[in-house]
PDB file of C-alpha atoms in Angstrom:
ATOM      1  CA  UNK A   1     -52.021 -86.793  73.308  1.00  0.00           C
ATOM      2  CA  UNK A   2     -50.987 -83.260  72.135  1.00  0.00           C
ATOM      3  CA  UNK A   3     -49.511 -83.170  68.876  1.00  0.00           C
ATOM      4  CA  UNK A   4     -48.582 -80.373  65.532  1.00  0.00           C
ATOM      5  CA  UNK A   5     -47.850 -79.897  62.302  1.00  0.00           C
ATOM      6  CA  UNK A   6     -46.593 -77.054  60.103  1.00  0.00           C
ATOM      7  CA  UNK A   7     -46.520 -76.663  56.412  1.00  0.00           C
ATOM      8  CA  UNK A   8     -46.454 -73.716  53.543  1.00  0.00           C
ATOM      9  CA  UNK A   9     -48.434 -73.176  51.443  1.00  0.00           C
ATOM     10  CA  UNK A  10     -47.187 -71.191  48.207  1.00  0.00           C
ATOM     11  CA  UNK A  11     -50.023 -68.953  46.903  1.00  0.00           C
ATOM     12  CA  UNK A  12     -49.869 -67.368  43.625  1.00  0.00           C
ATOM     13  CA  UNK A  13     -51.975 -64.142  42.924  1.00  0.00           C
ATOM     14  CA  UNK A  14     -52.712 -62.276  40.060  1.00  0.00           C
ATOM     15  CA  UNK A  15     -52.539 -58.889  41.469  1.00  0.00           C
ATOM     16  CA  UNK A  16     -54.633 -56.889  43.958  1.00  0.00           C
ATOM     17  CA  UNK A  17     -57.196 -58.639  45.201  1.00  0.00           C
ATOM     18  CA  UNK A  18     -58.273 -61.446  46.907  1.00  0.00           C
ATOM     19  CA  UNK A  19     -58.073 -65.401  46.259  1.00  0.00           C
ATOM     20  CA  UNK A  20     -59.450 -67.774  48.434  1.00  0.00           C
ATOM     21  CA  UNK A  21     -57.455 -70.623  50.391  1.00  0.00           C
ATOM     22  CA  UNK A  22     -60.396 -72.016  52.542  1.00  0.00           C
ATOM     23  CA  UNK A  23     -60.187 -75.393  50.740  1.00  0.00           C
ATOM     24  CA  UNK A  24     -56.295 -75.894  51.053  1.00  0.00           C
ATOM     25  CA  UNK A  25     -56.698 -74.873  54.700  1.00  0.00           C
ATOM     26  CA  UNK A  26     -59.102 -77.447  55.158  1.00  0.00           C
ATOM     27  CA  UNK A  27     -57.350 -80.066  53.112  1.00  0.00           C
ATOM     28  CA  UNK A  28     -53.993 -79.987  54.568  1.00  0.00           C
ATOM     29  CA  UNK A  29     -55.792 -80.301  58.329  1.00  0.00           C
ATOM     30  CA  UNK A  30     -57.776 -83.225  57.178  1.00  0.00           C
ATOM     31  CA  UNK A  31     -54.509 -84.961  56.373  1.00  0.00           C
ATOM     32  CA  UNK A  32     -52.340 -84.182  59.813  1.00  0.00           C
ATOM     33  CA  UNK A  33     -54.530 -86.503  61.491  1.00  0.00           C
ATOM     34  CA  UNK A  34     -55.248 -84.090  63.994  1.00  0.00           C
ATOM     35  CA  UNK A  35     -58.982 -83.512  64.809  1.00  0.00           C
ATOM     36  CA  UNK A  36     -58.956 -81.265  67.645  1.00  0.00           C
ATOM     37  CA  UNK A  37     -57.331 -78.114  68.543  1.00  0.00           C
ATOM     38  CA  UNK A  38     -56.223 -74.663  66.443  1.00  0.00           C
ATOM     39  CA  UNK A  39     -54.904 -73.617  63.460  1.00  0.00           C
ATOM     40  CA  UNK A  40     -52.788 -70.855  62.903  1.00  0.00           C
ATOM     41  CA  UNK A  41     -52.683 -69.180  59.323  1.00  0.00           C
ATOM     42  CA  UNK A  42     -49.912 -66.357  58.687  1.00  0.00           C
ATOM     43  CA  UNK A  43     -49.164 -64.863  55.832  1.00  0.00           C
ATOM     44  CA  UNK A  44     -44.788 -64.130  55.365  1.00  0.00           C
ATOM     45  CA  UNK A  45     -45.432 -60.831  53.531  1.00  0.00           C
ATOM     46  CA  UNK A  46     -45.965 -57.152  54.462  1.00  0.00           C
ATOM     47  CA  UNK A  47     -47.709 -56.471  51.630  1.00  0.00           C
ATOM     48  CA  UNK A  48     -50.105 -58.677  51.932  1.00  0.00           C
ATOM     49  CA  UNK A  49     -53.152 -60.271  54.552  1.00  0.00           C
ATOM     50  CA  UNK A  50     -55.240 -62.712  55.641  1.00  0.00           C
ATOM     51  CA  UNK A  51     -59.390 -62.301  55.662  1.00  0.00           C
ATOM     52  CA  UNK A  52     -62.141 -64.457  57.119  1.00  0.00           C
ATOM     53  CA  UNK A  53     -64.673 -62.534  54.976  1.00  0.00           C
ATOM     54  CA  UNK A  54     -68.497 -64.230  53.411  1.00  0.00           C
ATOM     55  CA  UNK A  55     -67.196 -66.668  50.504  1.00  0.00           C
ATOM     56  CA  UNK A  56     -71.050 -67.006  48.482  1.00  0.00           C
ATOM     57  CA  UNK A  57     -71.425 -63.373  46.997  1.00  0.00           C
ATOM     58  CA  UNK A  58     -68.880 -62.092  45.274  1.00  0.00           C
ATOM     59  CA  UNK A  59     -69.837 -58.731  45.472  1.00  0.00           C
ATOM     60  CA  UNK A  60     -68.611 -58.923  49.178  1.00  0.00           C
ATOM     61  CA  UNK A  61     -64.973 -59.316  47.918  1.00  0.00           C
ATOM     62  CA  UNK A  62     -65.347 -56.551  44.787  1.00  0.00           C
ATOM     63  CA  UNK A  63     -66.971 -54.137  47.674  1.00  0.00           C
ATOM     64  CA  UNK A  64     -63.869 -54.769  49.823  1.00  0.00           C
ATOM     65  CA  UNK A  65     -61.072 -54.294  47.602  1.00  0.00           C
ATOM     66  CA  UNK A  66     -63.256 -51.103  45.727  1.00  0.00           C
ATOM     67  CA  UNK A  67     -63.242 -49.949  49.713  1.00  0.00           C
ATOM     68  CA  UNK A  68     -59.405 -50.524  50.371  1.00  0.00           C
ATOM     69  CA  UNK A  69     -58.934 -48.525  46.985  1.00  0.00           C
ATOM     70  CA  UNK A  70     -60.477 -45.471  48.131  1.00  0.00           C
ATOM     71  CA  UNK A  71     -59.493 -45.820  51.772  1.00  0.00           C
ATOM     72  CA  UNK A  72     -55.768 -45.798  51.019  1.00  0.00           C
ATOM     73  CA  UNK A  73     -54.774 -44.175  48.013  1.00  0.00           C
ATOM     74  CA  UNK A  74     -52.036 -45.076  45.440  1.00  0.00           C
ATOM     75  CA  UNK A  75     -50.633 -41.509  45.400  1.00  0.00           C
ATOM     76  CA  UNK A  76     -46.599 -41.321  45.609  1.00  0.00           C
ATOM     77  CA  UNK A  77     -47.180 -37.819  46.959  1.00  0.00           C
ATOM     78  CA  UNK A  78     -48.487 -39.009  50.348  1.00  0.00           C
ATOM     79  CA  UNK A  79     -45.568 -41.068  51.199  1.00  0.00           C
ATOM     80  CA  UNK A  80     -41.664 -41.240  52.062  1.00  0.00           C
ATOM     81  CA  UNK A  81     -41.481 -45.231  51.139  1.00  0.00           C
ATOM     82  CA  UNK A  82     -41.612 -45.130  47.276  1.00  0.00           C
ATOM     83  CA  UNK A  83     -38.194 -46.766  45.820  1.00  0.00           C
ATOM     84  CA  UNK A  84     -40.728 -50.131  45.030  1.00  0.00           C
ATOM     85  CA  UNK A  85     -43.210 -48.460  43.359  1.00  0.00           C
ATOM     86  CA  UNK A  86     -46.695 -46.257  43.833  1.00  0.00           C
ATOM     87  CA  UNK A  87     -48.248 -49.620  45.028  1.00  0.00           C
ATOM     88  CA  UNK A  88     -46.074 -50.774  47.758  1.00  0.00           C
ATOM     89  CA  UNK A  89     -46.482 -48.025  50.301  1.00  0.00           C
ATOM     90  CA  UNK A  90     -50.522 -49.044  49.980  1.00  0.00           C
ATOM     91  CA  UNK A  91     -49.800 -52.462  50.448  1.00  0.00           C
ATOM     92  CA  UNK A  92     -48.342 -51.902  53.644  1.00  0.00           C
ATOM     93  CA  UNK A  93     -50.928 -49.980  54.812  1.00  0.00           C
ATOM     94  CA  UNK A  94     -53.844 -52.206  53.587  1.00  0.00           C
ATOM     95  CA  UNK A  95     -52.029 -55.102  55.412  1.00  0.00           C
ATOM     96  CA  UNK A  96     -51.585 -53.231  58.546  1.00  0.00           C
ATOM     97  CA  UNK A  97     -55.265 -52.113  58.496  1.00  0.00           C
ATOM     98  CA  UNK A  98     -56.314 -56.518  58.340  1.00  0.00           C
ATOM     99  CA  UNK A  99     -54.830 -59.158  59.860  1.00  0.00           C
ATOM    100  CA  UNK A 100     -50.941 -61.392  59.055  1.00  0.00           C
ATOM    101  CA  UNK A 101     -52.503 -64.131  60.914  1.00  0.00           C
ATOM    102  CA  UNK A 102     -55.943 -65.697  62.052  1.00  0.00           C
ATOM    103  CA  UNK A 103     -56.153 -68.366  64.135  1.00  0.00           C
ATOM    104  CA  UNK A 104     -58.913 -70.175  63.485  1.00  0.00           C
ATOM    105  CA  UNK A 105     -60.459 -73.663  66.152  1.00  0.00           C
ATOM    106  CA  UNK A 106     -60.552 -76.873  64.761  1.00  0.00           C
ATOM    107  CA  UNK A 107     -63.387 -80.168  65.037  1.00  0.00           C
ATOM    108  CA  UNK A 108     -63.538 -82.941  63.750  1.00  0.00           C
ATOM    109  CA  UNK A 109     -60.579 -82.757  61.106  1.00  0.00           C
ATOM    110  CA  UNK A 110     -61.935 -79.205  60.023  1.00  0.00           C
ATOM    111  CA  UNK A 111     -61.606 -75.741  60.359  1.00  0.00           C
ATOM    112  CA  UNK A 112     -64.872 -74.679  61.976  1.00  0.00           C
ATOM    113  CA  UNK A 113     -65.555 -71.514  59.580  1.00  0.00           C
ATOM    114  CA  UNK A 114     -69.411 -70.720  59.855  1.00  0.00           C
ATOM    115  CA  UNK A 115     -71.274 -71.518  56.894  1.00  0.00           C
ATOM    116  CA  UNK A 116     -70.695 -68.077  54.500  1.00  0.00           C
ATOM    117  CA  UNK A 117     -67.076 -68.089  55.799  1.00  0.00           C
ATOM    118  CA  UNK A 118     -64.361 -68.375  53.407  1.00  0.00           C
ATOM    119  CA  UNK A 119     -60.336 -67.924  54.624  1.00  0.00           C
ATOM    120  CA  UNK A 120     -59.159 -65.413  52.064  1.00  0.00           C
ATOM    121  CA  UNK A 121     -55.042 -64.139  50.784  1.00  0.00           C
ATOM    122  CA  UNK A 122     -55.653 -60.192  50.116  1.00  0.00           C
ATOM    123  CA  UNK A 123     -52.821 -58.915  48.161  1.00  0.00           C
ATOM    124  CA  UNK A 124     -52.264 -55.749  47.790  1.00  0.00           C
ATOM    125  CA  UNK A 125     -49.814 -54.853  45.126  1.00  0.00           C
ATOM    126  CA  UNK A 126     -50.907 -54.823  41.383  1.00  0.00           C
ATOM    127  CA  UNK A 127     -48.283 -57.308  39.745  1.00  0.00           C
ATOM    128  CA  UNK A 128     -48.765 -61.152  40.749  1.00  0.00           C
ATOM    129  CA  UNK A 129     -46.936 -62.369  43.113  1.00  0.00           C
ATOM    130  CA  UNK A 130     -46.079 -65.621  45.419  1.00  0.00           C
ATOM    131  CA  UNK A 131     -47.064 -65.573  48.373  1.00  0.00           C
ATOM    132  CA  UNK A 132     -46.325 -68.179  51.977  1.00  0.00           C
ATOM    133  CA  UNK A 133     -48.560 -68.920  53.595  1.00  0.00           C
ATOM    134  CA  UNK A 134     -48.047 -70.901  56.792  1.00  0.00           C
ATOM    135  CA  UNK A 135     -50.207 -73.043  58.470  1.00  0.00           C
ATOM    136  CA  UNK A 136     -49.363 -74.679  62.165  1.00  0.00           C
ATOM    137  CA  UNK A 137     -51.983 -76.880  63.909  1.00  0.00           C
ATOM    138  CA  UNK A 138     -51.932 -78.142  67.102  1.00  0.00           C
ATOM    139  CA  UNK A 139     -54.423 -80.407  68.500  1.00  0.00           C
ATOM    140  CA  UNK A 140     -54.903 -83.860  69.094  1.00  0.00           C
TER     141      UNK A 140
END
């Protein structure tokens, strides 16, 4: 029988960069009960995004965010929106550039990430922040 859940999960950062959730992800799904179906991740913020990106080198995530640096610059001259400060604009752009959401199959009670995969919160603005994050499965 078809069934889903829904829950939030409140991330805090510590500024631009990216923190990994892969492990709540998979938690949370292991205790809905539900062991087959999909999982939707989205992320309630336009200044931030979500990331299936290789979770064993962490070079990978210091070569991403040293990419999104000098891909989109923090330059107030570039850009109309700047009442929140030189960061925000960025952020908006970085998050439109990656994904709010992923939706991600589920097996057996887990997320089925291949083996280097990690699910990842990218935030893009320099102070911390909390960030939702919300997950609905639906499965059976």
């Amino acid at each position: 029988m078809l069934s889903q859940d829904q829950t939030t999960l409140e991330i805090r950062t510590n500024g631009q960069g990216l923190t990994e959730i892969t492990d709540m992800v998979q938690s949370w799904i292991g205790q809905t009960g539900i062991a087959t179906g999909q999982v939707t991740v989205f992320v309630r913020h336009t200044s931030a995004s979500l990331t299936i990106q290789e979770n064993a080198d962490p070079d990978v995530r210091l070569d991403l965010e040293t990419f999104f640096a000098q891909l989109v610059q923090e330059n107030p001259s570039l850009y109309r929106h700047t009442c929140e400060g030189s960061d925000d604009m960025p952020a908006h752009i970085k998050s439109s550039l990656t994904d709010v959401s992923l939706t991600i199959p589920v097996a057996d009670g887990f997320a089925m990430l291949g083996t280097w995969q990690g699910i990842y919160l990218f935030e893009h603005r320099r102070a911390t922040h909390r960030r939702n994050v919300v997950l609905h499965l639906i499965g059976e």
